[in-house]
PDB file of C-alpha atoms and ligand atoms in Angstrom:
ATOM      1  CA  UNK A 178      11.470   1.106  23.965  1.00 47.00           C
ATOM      2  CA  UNK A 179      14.036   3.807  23.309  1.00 48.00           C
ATOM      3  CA  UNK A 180      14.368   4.544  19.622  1.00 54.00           C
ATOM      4  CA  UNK A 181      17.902   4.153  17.721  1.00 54.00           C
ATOM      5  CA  UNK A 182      19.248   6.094  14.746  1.00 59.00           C
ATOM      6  CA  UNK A 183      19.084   3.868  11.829  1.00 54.00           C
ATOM      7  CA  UNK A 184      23.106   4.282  11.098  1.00 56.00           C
ATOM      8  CA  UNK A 185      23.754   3.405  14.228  1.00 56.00           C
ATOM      9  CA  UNK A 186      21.491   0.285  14.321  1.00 54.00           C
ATOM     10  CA  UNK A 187      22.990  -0.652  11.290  1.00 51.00           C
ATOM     11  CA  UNK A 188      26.215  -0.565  12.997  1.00 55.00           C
ATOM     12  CA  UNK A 189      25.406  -2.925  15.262  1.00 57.00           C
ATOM     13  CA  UNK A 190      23.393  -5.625  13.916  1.00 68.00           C
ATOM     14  CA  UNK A 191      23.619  -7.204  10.355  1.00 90.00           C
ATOM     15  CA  UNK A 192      20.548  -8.069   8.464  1.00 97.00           C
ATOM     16  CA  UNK A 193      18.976 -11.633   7.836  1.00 98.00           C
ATOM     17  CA  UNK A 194      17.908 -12.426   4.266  1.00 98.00           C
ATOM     18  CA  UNK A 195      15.714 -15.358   4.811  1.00 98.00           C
ATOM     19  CA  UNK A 196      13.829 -17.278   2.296  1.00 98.00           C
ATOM     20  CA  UNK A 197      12.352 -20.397   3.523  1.00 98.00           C
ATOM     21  CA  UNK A 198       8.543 -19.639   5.473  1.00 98.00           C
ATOM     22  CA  UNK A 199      10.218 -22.418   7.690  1.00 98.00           C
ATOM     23  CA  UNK A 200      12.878 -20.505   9.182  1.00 98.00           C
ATOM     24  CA  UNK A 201      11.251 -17.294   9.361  1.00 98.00           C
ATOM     25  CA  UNK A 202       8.863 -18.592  11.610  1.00 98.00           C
ATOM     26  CA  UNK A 203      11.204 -20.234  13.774  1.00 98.00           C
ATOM     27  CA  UNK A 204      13.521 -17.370  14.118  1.00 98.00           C
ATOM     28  CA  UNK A 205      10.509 -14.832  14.623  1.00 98.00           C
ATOM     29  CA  UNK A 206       9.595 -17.512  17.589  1.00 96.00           C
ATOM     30  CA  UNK A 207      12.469 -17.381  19.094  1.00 97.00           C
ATOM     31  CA  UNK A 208      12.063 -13.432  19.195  1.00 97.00           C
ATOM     32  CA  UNK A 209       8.880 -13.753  20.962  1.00 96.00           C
ATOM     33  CA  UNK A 210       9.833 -16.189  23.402  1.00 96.00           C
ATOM     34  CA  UNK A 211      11.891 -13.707  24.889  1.00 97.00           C
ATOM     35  CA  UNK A 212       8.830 -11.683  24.689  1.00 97.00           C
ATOM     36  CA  UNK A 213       9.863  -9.508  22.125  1.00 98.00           C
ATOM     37  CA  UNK A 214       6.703  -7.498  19.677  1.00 98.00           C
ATOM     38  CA  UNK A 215       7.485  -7.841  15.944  1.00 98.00           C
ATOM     39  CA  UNK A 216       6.828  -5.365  13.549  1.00 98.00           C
ATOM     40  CA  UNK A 217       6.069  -6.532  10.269  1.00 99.00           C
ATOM     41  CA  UNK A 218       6.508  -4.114   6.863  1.00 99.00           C
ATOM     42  CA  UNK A 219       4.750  -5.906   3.621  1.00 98.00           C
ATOM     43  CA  UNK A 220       5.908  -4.323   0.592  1.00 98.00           C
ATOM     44  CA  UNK A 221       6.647  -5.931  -3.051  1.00 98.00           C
ATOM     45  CA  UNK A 222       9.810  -4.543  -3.439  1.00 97.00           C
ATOM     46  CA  UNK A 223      11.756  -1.886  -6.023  1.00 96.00           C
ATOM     47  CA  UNK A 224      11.227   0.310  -2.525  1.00 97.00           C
ATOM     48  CA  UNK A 225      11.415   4.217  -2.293  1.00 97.00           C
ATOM     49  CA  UNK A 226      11.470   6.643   0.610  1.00 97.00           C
ATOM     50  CA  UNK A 227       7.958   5.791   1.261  1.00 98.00           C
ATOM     51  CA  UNK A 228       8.100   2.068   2.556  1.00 98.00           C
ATOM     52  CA  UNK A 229      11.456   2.981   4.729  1.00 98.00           C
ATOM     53  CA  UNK A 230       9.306   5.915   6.429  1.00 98.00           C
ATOM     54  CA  UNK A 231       7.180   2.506   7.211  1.00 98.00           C
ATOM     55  CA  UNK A 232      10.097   0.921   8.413  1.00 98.00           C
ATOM     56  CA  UNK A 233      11.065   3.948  10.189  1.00 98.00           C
ATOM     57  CA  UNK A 234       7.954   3.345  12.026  1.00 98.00           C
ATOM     58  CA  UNK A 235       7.330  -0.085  12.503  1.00 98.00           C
ATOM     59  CA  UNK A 236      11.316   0.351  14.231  1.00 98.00           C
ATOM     60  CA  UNK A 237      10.440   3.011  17.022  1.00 98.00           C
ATOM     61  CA  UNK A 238       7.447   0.715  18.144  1.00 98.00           C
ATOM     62  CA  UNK A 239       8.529  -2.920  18.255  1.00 98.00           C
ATOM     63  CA  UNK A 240      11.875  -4.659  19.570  1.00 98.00           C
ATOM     64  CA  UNK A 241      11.970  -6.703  16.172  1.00 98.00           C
ATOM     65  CA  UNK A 242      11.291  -5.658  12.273  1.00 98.00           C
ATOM     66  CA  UNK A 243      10.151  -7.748   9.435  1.00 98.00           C
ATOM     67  CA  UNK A 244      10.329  -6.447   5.851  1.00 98.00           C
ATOM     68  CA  UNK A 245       8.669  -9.164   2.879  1.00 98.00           C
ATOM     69  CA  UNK A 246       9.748  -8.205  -0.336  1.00 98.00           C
ATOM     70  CA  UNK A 247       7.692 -10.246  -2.506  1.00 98.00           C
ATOM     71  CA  UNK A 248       6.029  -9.221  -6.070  1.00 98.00           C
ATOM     72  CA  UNK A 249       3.117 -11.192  -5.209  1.00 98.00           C
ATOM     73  CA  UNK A 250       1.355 -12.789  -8.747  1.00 98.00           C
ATOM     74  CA  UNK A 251      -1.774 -13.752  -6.984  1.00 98.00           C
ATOM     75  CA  UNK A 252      -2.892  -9.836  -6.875  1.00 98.00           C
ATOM     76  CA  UNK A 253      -2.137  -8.808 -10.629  1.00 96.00           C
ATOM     77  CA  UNK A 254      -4.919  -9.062 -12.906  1.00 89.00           C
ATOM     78  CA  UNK A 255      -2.800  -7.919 -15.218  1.00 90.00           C
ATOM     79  CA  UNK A 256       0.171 -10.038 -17.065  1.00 93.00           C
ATOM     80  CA  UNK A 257       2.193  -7.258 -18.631  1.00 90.00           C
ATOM     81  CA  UNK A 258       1.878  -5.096 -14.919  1.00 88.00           C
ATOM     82  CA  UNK A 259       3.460  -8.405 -13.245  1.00 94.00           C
ATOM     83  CA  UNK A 260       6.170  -8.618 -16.081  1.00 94.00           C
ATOM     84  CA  UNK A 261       7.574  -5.303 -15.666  1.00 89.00           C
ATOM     85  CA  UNK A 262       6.586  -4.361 -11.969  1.00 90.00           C
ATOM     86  CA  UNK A 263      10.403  -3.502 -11.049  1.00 91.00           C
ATOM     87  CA  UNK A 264      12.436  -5.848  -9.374  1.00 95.00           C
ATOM     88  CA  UNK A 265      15.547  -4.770  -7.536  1.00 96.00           C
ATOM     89  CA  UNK A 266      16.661  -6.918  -4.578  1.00 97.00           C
ATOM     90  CA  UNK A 267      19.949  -6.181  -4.557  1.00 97.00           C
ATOM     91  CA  UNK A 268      19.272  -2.482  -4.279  1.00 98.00           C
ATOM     92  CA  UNK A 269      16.273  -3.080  -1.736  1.00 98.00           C
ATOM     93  CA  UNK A 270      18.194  -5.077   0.861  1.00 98.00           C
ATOM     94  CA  UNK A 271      20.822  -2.117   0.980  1.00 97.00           C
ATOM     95  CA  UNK A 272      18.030   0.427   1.867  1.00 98.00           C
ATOM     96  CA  UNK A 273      16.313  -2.392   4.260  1.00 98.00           C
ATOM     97  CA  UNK A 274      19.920  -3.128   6.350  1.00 97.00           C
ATOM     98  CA  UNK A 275      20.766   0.892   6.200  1.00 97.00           C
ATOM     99  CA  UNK A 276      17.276   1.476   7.905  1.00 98.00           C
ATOM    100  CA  UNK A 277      17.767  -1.190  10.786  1.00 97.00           C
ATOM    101  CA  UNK A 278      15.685  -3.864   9.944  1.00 98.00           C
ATOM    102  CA  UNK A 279      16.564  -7.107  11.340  1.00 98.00           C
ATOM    103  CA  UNK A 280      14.903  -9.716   9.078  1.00 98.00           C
ATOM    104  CA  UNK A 281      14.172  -9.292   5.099  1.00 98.00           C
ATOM    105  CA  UNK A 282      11.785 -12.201   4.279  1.00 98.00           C
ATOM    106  CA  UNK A 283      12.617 -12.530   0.374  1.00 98.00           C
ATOM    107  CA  UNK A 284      10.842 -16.011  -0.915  1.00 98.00           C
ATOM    108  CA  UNK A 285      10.023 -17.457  -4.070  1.00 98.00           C
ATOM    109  CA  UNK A 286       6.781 -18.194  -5.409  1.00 98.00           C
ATOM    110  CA  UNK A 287       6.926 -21.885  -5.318  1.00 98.00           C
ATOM    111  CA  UNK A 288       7.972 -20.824  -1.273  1.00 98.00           C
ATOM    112  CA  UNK A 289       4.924 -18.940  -0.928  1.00 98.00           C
ATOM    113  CA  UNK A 290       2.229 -20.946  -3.233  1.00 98.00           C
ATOM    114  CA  UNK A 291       3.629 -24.353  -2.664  1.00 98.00           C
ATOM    115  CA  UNK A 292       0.064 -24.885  -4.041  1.00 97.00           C
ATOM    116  CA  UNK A 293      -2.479 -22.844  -5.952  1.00 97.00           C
ATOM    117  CA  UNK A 294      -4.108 -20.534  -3.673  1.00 98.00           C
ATOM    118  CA  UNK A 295      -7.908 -21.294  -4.225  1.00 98.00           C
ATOM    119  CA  UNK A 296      -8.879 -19.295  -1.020  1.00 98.00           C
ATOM    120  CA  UNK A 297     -12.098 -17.192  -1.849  1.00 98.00           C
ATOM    121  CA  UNK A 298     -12.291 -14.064   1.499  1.00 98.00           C
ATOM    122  CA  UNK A 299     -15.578 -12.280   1.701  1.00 98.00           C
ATOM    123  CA  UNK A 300     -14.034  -9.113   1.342  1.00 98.00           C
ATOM    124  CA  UNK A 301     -17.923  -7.418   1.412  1.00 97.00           C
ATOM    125  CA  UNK A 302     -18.717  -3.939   0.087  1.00 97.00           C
ATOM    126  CA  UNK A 303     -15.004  -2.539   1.140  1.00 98.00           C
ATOM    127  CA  UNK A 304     -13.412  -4.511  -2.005  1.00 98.00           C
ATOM    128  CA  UNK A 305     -16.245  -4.025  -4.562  1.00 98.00           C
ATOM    129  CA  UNK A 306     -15.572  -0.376  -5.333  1.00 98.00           C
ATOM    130  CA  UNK A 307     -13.261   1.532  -7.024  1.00 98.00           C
ATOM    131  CA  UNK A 308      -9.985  -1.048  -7.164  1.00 98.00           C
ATOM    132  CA  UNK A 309     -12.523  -3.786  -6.591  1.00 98.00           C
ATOM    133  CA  UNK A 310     -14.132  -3.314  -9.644  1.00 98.00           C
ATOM    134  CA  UNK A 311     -11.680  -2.323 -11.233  1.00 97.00           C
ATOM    135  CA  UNK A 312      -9.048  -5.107 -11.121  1.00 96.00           C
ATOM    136  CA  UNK A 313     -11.456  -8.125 -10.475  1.00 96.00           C
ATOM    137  CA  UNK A 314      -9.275 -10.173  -8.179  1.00 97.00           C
ATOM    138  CA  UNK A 315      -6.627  -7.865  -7.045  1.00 97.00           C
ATOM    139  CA  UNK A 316      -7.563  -7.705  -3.494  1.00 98.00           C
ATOM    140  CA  UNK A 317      -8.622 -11.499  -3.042  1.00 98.00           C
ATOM    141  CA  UNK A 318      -5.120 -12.119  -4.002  1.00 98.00           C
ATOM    142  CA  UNK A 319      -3.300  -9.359  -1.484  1.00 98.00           C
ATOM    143  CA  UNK A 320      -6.128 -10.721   0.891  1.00 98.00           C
ATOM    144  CA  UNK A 321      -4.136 -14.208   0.424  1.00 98.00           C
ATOM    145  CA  UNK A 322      -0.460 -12.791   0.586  1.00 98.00           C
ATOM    146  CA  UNK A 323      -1.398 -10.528   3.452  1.00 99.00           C
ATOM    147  CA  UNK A 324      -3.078 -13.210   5.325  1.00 98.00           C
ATOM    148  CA  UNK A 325      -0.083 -15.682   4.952  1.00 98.00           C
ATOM    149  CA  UNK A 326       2.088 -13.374   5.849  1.00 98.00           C
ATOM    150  CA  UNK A 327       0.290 -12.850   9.012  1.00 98.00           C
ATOM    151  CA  UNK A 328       0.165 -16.406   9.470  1.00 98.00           C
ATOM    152  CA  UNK A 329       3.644 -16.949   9.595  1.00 98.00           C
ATOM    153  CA  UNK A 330       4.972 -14.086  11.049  1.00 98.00           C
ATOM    154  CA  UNK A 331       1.796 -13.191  13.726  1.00 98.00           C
ATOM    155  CA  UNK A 332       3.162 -10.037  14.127  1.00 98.00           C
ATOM    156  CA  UNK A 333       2.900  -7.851  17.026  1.00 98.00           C
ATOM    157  CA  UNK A 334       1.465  -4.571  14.354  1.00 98.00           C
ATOM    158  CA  UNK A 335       1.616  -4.585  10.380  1.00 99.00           C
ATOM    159  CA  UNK A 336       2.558  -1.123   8.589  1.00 99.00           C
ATOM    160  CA  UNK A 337       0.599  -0.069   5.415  1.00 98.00           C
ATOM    161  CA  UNK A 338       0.668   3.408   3.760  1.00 98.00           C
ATOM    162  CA  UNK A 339      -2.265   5.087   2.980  1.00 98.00           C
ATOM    163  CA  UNK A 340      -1.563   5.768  -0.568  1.00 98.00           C
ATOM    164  CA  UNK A 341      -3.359   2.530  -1.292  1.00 98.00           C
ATOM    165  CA  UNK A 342      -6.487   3.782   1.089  1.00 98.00           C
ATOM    166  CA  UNK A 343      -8.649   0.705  -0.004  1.00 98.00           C
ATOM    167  CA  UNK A 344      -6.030  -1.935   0.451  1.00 98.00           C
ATOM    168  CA  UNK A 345      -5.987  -0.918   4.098  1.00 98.00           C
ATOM    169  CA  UNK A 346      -9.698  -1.072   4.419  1.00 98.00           C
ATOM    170  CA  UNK A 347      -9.895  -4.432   2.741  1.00 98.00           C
ATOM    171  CA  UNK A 348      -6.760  -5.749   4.793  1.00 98.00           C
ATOM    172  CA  UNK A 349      -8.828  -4.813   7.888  1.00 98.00           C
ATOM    173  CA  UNK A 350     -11.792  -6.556   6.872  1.00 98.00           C
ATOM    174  CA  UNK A 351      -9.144  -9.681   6.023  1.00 98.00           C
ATOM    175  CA  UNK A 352      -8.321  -9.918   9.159  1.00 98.00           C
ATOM    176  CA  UNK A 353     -11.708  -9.715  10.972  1.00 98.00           C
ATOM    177  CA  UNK A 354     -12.521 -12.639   8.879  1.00 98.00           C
ATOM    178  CA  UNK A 355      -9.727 -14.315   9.776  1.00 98.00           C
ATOM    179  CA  UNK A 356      -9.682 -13.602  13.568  1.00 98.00           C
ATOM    180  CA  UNK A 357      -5.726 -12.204  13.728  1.00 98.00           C
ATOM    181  CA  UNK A 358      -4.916 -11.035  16.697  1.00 98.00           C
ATOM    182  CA  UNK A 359      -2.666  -7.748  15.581  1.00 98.00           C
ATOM    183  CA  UNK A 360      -2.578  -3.610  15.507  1.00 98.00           C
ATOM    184  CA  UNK A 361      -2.865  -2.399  11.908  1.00 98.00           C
ATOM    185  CA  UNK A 362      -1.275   0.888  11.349  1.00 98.00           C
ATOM    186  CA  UNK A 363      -1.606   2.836   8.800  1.00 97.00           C
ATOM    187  CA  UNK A 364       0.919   5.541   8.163  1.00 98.00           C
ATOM    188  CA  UNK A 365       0.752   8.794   6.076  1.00 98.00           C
ATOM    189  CA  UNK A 366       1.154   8.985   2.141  1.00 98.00           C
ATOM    190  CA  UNK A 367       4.777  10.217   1.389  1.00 98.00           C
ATOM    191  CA  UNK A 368       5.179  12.845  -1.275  1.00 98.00           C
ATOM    192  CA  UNK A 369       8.388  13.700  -3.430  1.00 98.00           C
ATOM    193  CA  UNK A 370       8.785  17.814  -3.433  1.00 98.00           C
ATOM    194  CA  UNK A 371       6.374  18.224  -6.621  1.00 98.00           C
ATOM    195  CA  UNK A 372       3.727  16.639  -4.488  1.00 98.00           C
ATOM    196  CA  UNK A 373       3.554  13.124  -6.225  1.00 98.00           C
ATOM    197  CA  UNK A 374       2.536  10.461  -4.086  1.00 98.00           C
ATOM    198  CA  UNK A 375       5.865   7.972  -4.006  1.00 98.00           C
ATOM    199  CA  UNK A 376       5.235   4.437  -5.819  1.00 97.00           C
ATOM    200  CA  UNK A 377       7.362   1.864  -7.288  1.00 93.00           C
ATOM    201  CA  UNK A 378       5.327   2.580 -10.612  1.00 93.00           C
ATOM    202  CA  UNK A 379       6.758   6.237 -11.085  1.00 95.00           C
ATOM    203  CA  UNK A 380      10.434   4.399 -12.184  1.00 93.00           C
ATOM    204  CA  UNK A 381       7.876   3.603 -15.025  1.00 93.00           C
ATOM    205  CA  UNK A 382       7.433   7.490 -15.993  1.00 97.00           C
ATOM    206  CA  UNK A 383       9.034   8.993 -19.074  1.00 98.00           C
ATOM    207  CA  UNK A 384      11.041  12.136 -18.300  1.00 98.00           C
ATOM    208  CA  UNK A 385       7.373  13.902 -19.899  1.00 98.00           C
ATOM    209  CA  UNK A 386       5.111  11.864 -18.422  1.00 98.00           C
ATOM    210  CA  UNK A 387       7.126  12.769 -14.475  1.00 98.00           C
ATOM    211  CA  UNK A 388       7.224  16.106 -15.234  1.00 98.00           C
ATOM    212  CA  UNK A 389       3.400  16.307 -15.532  1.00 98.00           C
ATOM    213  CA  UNK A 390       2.169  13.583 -13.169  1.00 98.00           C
ATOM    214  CA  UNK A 391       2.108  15.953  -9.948  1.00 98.00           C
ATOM    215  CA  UNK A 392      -0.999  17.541 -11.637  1.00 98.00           C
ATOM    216  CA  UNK A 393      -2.887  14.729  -9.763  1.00 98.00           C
ATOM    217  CA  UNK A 394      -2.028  15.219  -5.735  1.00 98.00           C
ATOM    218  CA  UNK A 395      -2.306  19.338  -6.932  1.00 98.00           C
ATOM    219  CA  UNK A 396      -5.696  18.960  -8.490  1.00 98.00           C
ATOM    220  CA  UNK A 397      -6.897  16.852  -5.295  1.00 98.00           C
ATOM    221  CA  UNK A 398      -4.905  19.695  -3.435  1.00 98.00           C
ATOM    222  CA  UNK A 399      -7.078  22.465  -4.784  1.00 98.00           C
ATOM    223  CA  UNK A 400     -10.181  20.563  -4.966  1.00 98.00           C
ATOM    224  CA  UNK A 401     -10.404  20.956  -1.204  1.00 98.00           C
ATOM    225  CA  UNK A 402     -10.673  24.493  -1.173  1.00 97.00           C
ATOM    226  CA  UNK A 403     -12.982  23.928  -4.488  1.00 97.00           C
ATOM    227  CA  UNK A 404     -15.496  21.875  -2.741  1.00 98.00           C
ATOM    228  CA  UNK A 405     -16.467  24.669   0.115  1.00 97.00           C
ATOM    229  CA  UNK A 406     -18.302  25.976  -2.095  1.00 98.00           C
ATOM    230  CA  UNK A 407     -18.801  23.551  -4.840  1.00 98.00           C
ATOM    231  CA  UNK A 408     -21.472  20.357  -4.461  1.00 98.00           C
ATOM    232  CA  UNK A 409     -19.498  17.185  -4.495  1.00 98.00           C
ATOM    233  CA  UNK A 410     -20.736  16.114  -8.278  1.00 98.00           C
ATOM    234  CA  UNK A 411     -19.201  19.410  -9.011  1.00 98.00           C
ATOM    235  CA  UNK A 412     -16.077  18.732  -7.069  1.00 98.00           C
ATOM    236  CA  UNK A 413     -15.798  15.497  -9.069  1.00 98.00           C
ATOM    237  CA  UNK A 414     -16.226  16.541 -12.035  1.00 98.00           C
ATOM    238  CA  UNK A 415     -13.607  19.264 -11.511  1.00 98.00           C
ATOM    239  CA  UNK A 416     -11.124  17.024 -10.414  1.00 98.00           C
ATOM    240  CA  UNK A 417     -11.589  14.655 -13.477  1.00 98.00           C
ATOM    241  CA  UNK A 418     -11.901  17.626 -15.974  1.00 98.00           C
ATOM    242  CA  UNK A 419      -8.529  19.104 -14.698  1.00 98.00           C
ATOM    243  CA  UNK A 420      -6.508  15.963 -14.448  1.00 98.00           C
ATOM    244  CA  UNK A 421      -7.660  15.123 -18.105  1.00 98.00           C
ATOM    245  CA  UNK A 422      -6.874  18.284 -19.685  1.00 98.00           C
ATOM    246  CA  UNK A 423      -3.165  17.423 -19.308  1.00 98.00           C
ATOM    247  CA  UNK A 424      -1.326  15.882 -21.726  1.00 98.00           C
ATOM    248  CA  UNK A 425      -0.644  11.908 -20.967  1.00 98.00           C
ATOM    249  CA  UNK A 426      -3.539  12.103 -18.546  1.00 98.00           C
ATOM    250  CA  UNK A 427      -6.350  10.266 -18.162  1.00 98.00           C
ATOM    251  CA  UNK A 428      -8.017  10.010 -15.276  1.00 98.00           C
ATOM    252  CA  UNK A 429     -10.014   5.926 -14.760  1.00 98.00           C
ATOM    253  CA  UNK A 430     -12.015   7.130 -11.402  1.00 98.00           C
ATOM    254  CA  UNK A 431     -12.321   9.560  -8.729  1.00 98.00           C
ATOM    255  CA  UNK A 432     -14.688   8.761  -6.213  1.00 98.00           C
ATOM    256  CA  UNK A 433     -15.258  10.188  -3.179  1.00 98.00           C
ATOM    257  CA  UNK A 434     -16.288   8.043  -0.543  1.00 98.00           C
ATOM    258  CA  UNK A 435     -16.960   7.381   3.277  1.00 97.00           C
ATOM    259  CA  UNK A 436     -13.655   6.730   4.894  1.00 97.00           C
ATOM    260  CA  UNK A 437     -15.065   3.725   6.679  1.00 96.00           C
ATOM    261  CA  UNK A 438     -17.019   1.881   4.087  1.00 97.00           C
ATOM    262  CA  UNK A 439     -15.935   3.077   0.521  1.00 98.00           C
ATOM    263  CA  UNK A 440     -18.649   3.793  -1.222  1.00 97.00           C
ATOM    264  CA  UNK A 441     -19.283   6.648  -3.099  1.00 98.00           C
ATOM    265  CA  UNK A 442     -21.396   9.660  -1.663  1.00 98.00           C
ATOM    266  CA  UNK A 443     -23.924  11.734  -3.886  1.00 97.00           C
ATOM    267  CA  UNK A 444     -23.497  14.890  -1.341  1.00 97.00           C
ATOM    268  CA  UNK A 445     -21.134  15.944   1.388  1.00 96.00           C
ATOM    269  CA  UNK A 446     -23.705  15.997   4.032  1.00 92.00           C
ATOM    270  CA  UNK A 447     -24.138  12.050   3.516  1.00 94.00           C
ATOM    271  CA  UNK A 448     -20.486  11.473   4.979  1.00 89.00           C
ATOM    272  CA  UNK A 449     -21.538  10.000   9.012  1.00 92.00           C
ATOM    273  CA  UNK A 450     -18.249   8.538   9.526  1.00 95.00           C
ATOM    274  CA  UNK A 451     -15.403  10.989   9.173  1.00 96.00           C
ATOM    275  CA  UNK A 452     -14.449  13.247   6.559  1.00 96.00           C
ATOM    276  CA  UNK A 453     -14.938  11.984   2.854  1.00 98.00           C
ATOM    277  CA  UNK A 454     -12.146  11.148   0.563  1.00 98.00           C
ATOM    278  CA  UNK A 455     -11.693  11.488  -2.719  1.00 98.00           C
ATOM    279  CA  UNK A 456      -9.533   8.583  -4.329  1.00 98.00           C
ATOM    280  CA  UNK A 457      -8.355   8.725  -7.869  1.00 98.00           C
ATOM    281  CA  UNK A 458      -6.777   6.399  -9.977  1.00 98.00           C
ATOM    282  CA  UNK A 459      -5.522   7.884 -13.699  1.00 98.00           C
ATOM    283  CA  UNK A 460      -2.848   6.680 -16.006  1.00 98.00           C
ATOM    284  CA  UNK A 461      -0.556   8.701 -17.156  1.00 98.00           C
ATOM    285  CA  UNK A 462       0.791   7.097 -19.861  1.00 98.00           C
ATOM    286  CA  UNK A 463       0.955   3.459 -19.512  1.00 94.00           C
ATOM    287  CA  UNK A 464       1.363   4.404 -16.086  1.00 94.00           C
ATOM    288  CA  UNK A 465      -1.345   3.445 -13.561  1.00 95.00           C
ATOM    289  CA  UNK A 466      -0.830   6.015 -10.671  1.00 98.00           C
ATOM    290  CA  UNK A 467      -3.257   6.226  -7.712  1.00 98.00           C
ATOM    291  CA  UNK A 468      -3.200   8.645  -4.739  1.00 98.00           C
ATOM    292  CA  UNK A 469      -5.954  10.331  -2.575  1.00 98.00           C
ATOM    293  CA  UNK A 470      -7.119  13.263  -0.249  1.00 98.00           C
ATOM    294  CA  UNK A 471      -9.347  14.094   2.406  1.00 98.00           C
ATOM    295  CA  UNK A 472     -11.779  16.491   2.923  1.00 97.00           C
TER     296      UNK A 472
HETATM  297  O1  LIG B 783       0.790  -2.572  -1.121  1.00 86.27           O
HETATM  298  C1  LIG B 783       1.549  -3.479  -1.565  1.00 86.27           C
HETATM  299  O2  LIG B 783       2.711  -3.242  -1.889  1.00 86.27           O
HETATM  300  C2  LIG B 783       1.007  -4.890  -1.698  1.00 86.27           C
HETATM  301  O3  LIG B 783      -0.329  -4.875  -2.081  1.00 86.27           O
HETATM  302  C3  LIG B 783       1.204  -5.732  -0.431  1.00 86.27           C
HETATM  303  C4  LIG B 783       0.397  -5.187   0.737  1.00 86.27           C
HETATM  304  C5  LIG B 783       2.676  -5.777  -0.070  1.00 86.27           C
HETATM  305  C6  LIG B 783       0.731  -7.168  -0.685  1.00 86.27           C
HETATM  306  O4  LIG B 783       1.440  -7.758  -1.724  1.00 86.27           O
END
């Protein structure tokens, strides 16, 4: 199909706001009956330039776009994280209907979780790692949000940044298990001009704590060059020692890991499918930030 600027798109067409799973999926039937391919954008909201280059995306390759903004509980292992993740529909739904989309799914969570979701995925060696281990039951619970999304929607492709390089690893496995029939895509990691990876948490930054947070994408920057010559314990421990040494910094992992299965390698010559990346997750501040390179 022939791609549209957003302004003009906008122009044209106004926005849904639906909220009921009911009449999403009817009106995202009625699209494909007429044999239309839906394009589906998950996000939880308090959205930045990042998600709309998603949108952007998921616009140019389907005839219909989905956004869900929904701070999904199920996925926080954390009760202070879920009480202050940002929440900022009002602003959201301008950016969403400026970028073309044609259907914001906003529900509550009674909506979603009518009942307790008790579903248990076999998320295998993918979710055990790094985030896995990290924030026991955070990707069981986007496994269950991503997977009744997909339910009700059955979208044509789904559109996940690779900031959050496990998520799409895990959401892949998800949907092996679960036999959906749909194109994952995973788009590229948008920076802001300092180099620091966008995310809904850096609202959640101190005027310090901003100013010094871009240490992380340059110390994975430089690490590249570092690890030519450098074993990849050493290129760890580099990365970790740098990141640290700045004030507000502390670094909770970097791994580096096989971009298929994510787990961690002991030496460069042990990556066999693809280059290796190095994932790090370090709070600066209160501030959990992640973001990650290849090699
Ligand atoms: O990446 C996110 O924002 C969330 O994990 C997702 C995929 C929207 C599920 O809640």
């Amino acid at each position: 199909m022939v791609a549209m600027a957003p302004a003009l798109y906008s122009l044209i067409r106004k926005m849904e706001i639906i909220r009921k799973v009911d009449e999403l999926r009817h009106r995202v039937a009625g699209a494909k009956s007429e044999g239309k391919s839906v394009g589906l954008v998950p996000t939880m909201g308090a959205l930045h330039a990042g998600h709309i280059s998603l949108v952007d995306r998921a616009r140019n390759e389907n005839d219909m776009v989905v956004v869900s903004v929904f701070v999904n509980p199920t996925q926080f292992n954390n009760a202070e994280d879920l009480a202050t993740y940002p929440r900022t529909e009002e602003a959201d739904c301008a950016k969403l209907e400026a970028a073309g989309v044609d259907v914001a799914f906003i529900p509550s969570v009674d909506e979603v979780y009518p009942e307790p979701d008790t579903r248990q995925f076999d998320l295998g060696e993918v979710a055990a790692v790094m985030e896995g281990a990290m924030r026991p039951g955070h990707f069981n619970g986007v496994a269950q949000i991503v997977s009744k999304l997909f339910s009700i929607v059955e979208p044509t492709r789904a559109y996940f940044g690779e900031k959050d390089f496990q998520q799409i690893a895990v959401i892949r496995r998800m949907v092996e298990l679960e036999g959906f029939n749909l194109e994952i895509v995973d788009c590229p990691i948008c920076r802001e001009d300092d180099g620091l990876a966008m995310s809904s948490r850096n609202t959640r930054l101190t005027a310090g704590q901003r100013e010094v947070a871009p240490v992380i994408h340059r110390t994975l920057a430089a690490s590249v060059d570092w690890a030519k010559t450098h074993t990849l314990e050493q290129t760890k421990r580099f990365v970790i020692d740098e990141i640290n040494s700045f004030p507000h910094m502390e670094v909770e992992y970097y791994e580096i890991v096989d971009p298929l299965t994510m787990q961690s390698l002991d030496n460069w010559e042990d990556a066999v499918n693809g280059h290796p990346v190095g994932c790090v997750t370090a709070y600066c501040g209160k501030v959990r930030l992640i973001d990650n390179i290849r090699y």
